[in-house]
Tab-separated table of C-alpha atoms in Angstrom:
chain	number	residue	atom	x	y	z
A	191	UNK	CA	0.000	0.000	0.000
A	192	UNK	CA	1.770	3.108	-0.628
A	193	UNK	CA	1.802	6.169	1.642
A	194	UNK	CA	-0.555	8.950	1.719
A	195	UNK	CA	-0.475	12.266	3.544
A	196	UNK	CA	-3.728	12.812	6.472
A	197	UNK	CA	-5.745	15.169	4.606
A	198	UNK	CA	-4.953	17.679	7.756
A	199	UNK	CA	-1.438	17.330	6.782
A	200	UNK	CA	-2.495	17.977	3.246
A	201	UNK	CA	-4.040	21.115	3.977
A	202	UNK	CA	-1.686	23.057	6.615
A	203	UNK	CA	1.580	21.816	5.661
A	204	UNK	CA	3.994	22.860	2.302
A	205	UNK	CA	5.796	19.946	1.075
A	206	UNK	CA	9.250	21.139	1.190
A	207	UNK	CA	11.062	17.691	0.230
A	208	UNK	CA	12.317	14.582	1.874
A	209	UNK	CA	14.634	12.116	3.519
A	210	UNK	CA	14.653	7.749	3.548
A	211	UNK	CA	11.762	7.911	6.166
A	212	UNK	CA	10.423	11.447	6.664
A	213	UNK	CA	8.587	13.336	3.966
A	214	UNK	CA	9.360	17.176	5.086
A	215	UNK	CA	6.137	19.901	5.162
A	216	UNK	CA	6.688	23.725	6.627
A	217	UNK	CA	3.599	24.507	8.464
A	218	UNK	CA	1.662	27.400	6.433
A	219	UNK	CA	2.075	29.393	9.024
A	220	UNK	CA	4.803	32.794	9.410
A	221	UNK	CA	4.069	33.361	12.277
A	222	UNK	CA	7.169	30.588	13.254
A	223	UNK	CA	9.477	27.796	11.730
A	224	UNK	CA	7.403	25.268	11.851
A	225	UNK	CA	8.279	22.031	10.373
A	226	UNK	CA	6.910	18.159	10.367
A	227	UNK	CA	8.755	15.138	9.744
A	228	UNK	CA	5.858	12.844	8.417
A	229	UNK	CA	7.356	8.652	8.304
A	230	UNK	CA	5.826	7.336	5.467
A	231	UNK	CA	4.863	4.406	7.092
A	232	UNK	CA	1.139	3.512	7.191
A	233	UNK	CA	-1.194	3.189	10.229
A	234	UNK	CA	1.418	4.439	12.287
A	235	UNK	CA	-0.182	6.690	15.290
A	236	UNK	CA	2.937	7.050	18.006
A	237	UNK	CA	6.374	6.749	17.685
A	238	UNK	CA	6.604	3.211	19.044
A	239	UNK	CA	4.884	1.733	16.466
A	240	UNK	CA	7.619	2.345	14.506
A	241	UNK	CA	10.080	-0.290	14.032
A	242	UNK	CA	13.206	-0.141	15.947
A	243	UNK	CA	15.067	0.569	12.887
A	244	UNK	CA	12.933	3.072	11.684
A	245	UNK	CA	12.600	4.957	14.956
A	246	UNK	CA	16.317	5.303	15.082
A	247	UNK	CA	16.408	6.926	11.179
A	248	UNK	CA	13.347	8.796	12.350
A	249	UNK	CA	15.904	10.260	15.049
A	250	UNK	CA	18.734	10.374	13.040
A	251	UNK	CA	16.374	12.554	10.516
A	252	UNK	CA	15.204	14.817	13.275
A	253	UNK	CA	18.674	15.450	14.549
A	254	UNK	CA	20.192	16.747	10.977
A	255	UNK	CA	17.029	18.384	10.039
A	256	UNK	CA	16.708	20.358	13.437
A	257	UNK	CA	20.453	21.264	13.500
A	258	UNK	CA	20.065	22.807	10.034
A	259	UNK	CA	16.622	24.957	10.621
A	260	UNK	CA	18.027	25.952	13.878
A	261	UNK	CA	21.293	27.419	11.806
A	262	UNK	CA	19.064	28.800	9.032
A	263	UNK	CA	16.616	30.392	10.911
A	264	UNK	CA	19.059	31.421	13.881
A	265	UNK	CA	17.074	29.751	16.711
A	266	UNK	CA	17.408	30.584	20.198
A	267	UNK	CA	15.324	27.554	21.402
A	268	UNK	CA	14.047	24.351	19.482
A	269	UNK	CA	10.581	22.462	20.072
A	270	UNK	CA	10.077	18.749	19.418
A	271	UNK	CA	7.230	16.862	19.868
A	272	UNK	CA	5.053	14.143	18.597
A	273	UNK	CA	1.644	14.826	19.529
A	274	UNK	CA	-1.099	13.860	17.415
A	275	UNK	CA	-4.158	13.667	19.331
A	276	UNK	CA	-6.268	15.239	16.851
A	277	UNK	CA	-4.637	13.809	13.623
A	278	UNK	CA	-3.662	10.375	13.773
A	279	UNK	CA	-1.036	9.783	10.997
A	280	UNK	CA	2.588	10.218	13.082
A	281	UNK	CA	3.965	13.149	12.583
A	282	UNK	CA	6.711	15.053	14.224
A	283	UNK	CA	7.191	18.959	15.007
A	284	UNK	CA	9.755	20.648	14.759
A	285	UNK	CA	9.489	24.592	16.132
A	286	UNK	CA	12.278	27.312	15.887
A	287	UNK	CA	11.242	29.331	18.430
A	288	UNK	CA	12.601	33.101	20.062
A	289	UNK	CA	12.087	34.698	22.949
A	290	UNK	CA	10.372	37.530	21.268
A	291	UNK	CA	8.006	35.060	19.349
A	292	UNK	CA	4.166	35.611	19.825
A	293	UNK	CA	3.484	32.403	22.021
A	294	UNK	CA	6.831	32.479	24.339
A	295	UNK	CA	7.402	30.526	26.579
A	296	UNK	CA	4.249	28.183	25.777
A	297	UNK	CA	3.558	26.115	23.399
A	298	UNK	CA	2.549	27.351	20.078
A	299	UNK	CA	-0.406	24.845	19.058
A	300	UNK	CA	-3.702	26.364	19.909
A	301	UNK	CA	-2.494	30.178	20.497
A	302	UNK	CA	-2.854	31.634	17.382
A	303	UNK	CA	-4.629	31.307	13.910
A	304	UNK	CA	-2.214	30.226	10.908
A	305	UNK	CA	-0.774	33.149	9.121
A	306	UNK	CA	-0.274	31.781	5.749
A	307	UNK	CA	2.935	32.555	3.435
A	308	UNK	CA	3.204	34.730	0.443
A	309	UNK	CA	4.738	32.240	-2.439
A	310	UNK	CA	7.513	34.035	-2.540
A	311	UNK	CA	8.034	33.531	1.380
A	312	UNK	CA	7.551	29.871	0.665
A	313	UNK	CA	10.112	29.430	-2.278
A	314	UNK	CA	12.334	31.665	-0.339
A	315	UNK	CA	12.597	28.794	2.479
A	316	UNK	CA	12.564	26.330	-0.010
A	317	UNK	CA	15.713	28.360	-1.577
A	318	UNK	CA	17.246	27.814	2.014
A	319	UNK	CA	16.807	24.840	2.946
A	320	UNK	CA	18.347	23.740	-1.142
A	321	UNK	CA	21.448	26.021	-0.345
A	322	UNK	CA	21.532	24.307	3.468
A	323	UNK	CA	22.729	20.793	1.449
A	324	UNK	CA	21.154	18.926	4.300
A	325	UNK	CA	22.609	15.114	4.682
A	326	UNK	CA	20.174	12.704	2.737
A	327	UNK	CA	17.660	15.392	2.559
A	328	UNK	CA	15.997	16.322	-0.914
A	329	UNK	CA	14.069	19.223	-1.562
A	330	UNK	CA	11.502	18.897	-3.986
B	164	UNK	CA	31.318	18.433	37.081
B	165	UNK	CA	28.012	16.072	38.534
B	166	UNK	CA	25.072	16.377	37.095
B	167	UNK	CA	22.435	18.186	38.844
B	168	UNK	CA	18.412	18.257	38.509
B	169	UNK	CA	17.320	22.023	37.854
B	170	UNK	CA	15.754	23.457	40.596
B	171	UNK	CA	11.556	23.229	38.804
B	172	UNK	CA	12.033	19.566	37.905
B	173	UNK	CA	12.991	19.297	41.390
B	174	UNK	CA	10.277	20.757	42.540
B	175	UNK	CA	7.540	19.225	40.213
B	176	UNK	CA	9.154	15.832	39.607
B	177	UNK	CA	9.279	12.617	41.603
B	178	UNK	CA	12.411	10.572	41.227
B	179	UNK	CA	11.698	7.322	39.714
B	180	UNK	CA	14.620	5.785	38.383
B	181	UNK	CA	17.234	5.592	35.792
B	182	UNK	CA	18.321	4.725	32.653
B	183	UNK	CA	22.146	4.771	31.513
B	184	UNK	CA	21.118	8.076	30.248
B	185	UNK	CA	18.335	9.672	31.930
B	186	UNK	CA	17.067	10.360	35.364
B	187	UNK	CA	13.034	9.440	34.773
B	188	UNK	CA	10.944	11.748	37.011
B	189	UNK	CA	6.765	11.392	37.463
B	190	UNK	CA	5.473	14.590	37.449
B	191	UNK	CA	3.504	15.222	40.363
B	192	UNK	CA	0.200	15.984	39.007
B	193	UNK	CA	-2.201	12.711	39.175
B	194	UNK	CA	-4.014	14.009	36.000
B	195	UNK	CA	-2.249	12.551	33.763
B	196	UNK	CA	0.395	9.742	34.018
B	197	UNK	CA	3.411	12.471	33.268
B	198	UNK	CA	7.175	11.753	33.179
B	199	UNK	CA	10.230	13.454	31.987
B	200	UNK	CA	13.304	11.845	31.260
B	201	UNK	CA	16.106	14.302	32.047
B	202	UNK	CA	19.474	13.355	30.161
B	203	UNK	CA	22.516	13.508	32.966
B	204	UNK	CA	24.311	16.053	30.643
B	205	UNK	CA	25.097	19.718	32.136
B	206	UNK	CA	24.531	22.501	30.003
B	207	UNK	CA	22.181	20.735	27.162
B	208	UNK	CA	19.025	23.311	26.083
B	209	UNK	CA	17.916	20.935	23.155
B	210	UNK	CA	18.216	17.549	21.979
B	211	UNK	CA	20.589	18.252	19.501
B	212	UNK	CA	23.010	19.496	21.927
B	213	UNK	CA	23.392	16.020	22.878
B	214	UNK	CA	26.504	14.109	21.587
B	215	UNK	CA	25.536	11.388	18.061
B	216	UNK	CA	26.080	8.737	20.665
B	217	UNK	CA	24.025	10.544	23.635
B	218	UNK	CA	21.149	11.274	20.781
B	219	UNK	CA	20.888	7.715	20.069
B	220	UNK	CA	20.892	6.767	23.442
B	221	UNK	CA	17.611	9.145	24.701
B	222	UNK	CA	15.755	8.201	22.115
B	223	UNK	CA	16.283	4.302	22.771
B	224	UNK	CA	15.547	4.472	26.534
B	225	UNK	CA	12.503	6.730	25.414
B	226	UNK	CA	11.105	4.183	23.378
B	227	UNK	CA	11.850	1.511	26.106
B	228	UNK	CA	10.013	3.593	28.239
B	229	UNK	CA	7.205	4.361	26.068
B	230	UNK	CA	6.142	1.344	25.810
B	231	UNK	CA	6.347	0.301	29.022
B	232	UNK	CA	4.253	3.401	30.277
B	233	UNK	CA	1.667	2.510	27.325
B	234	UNK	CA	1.264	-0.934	28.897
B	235	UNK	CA	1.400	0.113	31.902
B	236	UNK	CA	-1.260	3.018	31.650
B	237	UNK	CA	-3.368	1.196	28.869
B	238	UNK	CA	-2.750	4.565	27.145
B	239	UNK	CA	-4.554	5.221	23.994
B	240	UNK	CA	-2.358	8.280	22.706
B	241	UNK	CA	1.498	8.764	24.015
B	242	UNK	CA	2.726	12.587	23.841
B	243	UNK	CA	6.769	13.064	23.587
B	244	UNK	CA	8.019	16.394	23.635
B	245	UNK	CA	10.967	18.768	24.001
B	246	UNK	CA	9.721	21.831	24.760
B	247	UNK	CA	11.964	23.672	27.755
B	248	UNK	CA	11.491	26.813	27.053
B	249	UNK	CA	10.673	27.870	30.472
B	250	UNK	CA	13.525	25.092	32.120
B	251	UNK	CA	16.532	25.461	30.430
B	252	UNK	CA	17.375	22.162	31.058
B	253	UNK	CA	16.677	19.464	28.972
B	254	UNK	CA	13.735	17.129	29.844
B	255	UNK	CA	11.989	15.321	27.613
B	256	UNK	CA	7.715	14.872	27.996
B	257	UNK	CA	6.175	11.767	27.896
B	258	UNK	CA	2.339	11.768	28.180
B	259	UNK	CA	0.080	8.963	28.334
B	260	UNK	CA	-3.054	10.542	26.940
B	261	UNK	CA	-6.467	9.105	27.078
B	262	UNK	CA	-9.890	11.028	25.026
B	263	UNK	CA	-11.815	11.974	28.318
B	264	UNK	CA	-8.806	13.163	29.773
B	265	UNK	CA	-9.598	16.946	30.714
B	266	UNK	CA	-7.241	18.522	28.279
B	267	UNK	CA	-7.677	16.353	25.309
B	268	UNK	CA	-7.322	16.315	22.286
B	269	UNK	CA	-5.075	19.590	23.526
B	270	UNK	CA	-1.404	19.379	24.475
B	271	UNK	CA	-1.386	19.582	28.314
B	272	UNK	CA	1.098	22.482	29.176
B	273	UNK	CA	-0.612	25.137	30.925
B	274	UNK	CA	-4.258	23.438	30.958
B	275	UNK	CA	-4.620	23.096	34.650
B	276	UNK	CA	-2.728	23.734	37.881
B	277	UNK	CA	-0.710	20.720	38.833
B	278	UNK	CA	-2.906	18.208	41.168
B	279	UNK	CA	-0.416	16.460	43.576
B	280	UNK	CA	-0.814	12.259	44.059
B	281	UNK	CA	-0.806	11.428	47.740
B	282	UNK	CA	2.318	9.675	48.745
B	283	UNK	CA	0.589	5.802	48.462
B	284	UNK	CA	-0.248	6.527	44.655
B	285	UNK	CA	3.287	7.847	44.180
B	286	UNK	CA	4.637	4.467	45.488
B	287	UNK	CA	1.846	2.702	43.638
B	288	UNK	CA	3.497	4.411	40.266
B	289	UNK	CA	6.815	3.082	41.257
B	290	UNK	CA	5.883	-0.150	42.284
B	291	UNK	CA	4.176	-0.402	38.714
B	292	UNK	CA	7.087	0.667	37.109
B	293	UNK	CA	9.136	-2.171	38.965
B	294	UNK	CA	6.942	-4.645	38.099
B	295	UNK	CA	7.303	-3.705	34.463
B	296	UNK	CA	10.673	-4.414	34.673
B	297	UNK	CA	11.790	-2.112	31.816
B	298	UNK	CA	15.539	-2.833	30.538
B	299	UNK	CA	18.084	-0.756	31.686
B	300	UNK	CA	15.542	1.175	33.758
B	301	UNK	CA	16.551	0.794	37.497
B	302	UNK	CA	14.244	2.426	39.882
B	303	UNK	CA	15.260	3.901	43.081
């Protein structure tokens, strides 16, 4: 059966490009760097029901994927989390956040509507994250 | 230099146990079964701070501990986040979730004031845990 994005997914995130496991989506939302890493891997809700093996590339992915946003973007602080109570296809935030940002020090889910991108804002990040040569990442 | 617990996990976590890595702490709030794991590394803000090897090593005793907790709790959602943007030292969520708990399908951070267990349900936690006999998890 091959993968397919949760239609919520579909609708709030940007595809941006991919690695082995994760397919990469910016949140359309300016308001912060938002990111998910989305396994594609079917009927998978939580992280454990991941293979071992593909829980540690989902890891691995995270790791050089947040060290590269947090460079771009200049982060101060950087939010990770698996949640998914309201949409049930695993997938796996990842928040550049400042100090000066408008939900600091919560969380950001819930504060504030998304504030979608121009297209240029969006092929500008693309443009980034290209010129960021990310290990075993592909933009699209 | 030893590793010591920042002063608001002391204060809002119970020491459970241990991992090669991690300190595990129950947060006291019997609203939710809550735990942090809390990586015995000084001056790490975010997971990627961690060392390749150190990386690899949270996110295995997480998942160890995951499932244990999901057993354990007969949790239907698990949360994992790293937020710490109010702690500056790294902790790491985990959240057994269930759909009538009060702040679902919402993450939990700043829902409701934290309700303390009495001492018996604390010990009932960490004779549970025990029991479970998660590997490489000693508990105190």
């Amino acid at each position: 059966m091959s993968f397919e994005l949760h239609s919520d997914l579909k609708r709030d995130g940007i595809p941006m490009g991919e690695f082995a496991l994760c397919h990469v989506l910016l949140i359309n939302d300016a308001t912060y760097p938002w990111f998910v890493l989305v396994p594609k891997r079917n009927n998978v809700k939580d992280t454990i029901n991941l293979t071992q093996k593909d829980h540690e590339q989902l890891w691995l992915e995270s790791r050089i994927f947040s060290t590269a946003i947090m460079d771009i973007f200049d982060g101060q602080k950087l939010n990770v989390a698996a949640l998914g109570n309201v949409t049930p296809q695993l997938h796996i935030h990842h928040i550049v956040r400042y100090d000066n940002d408008p939900a600091w020090p919560g969380p950001i889910w819930g504060k504030h509507p998304l504030k979608p991108y121009s297209d240029d804002a969006t092929k500008n990040i693309l443009r980034l994250l290209e010129q960021a040569d990310i290990g075993g990442f592909s933009t699209l």
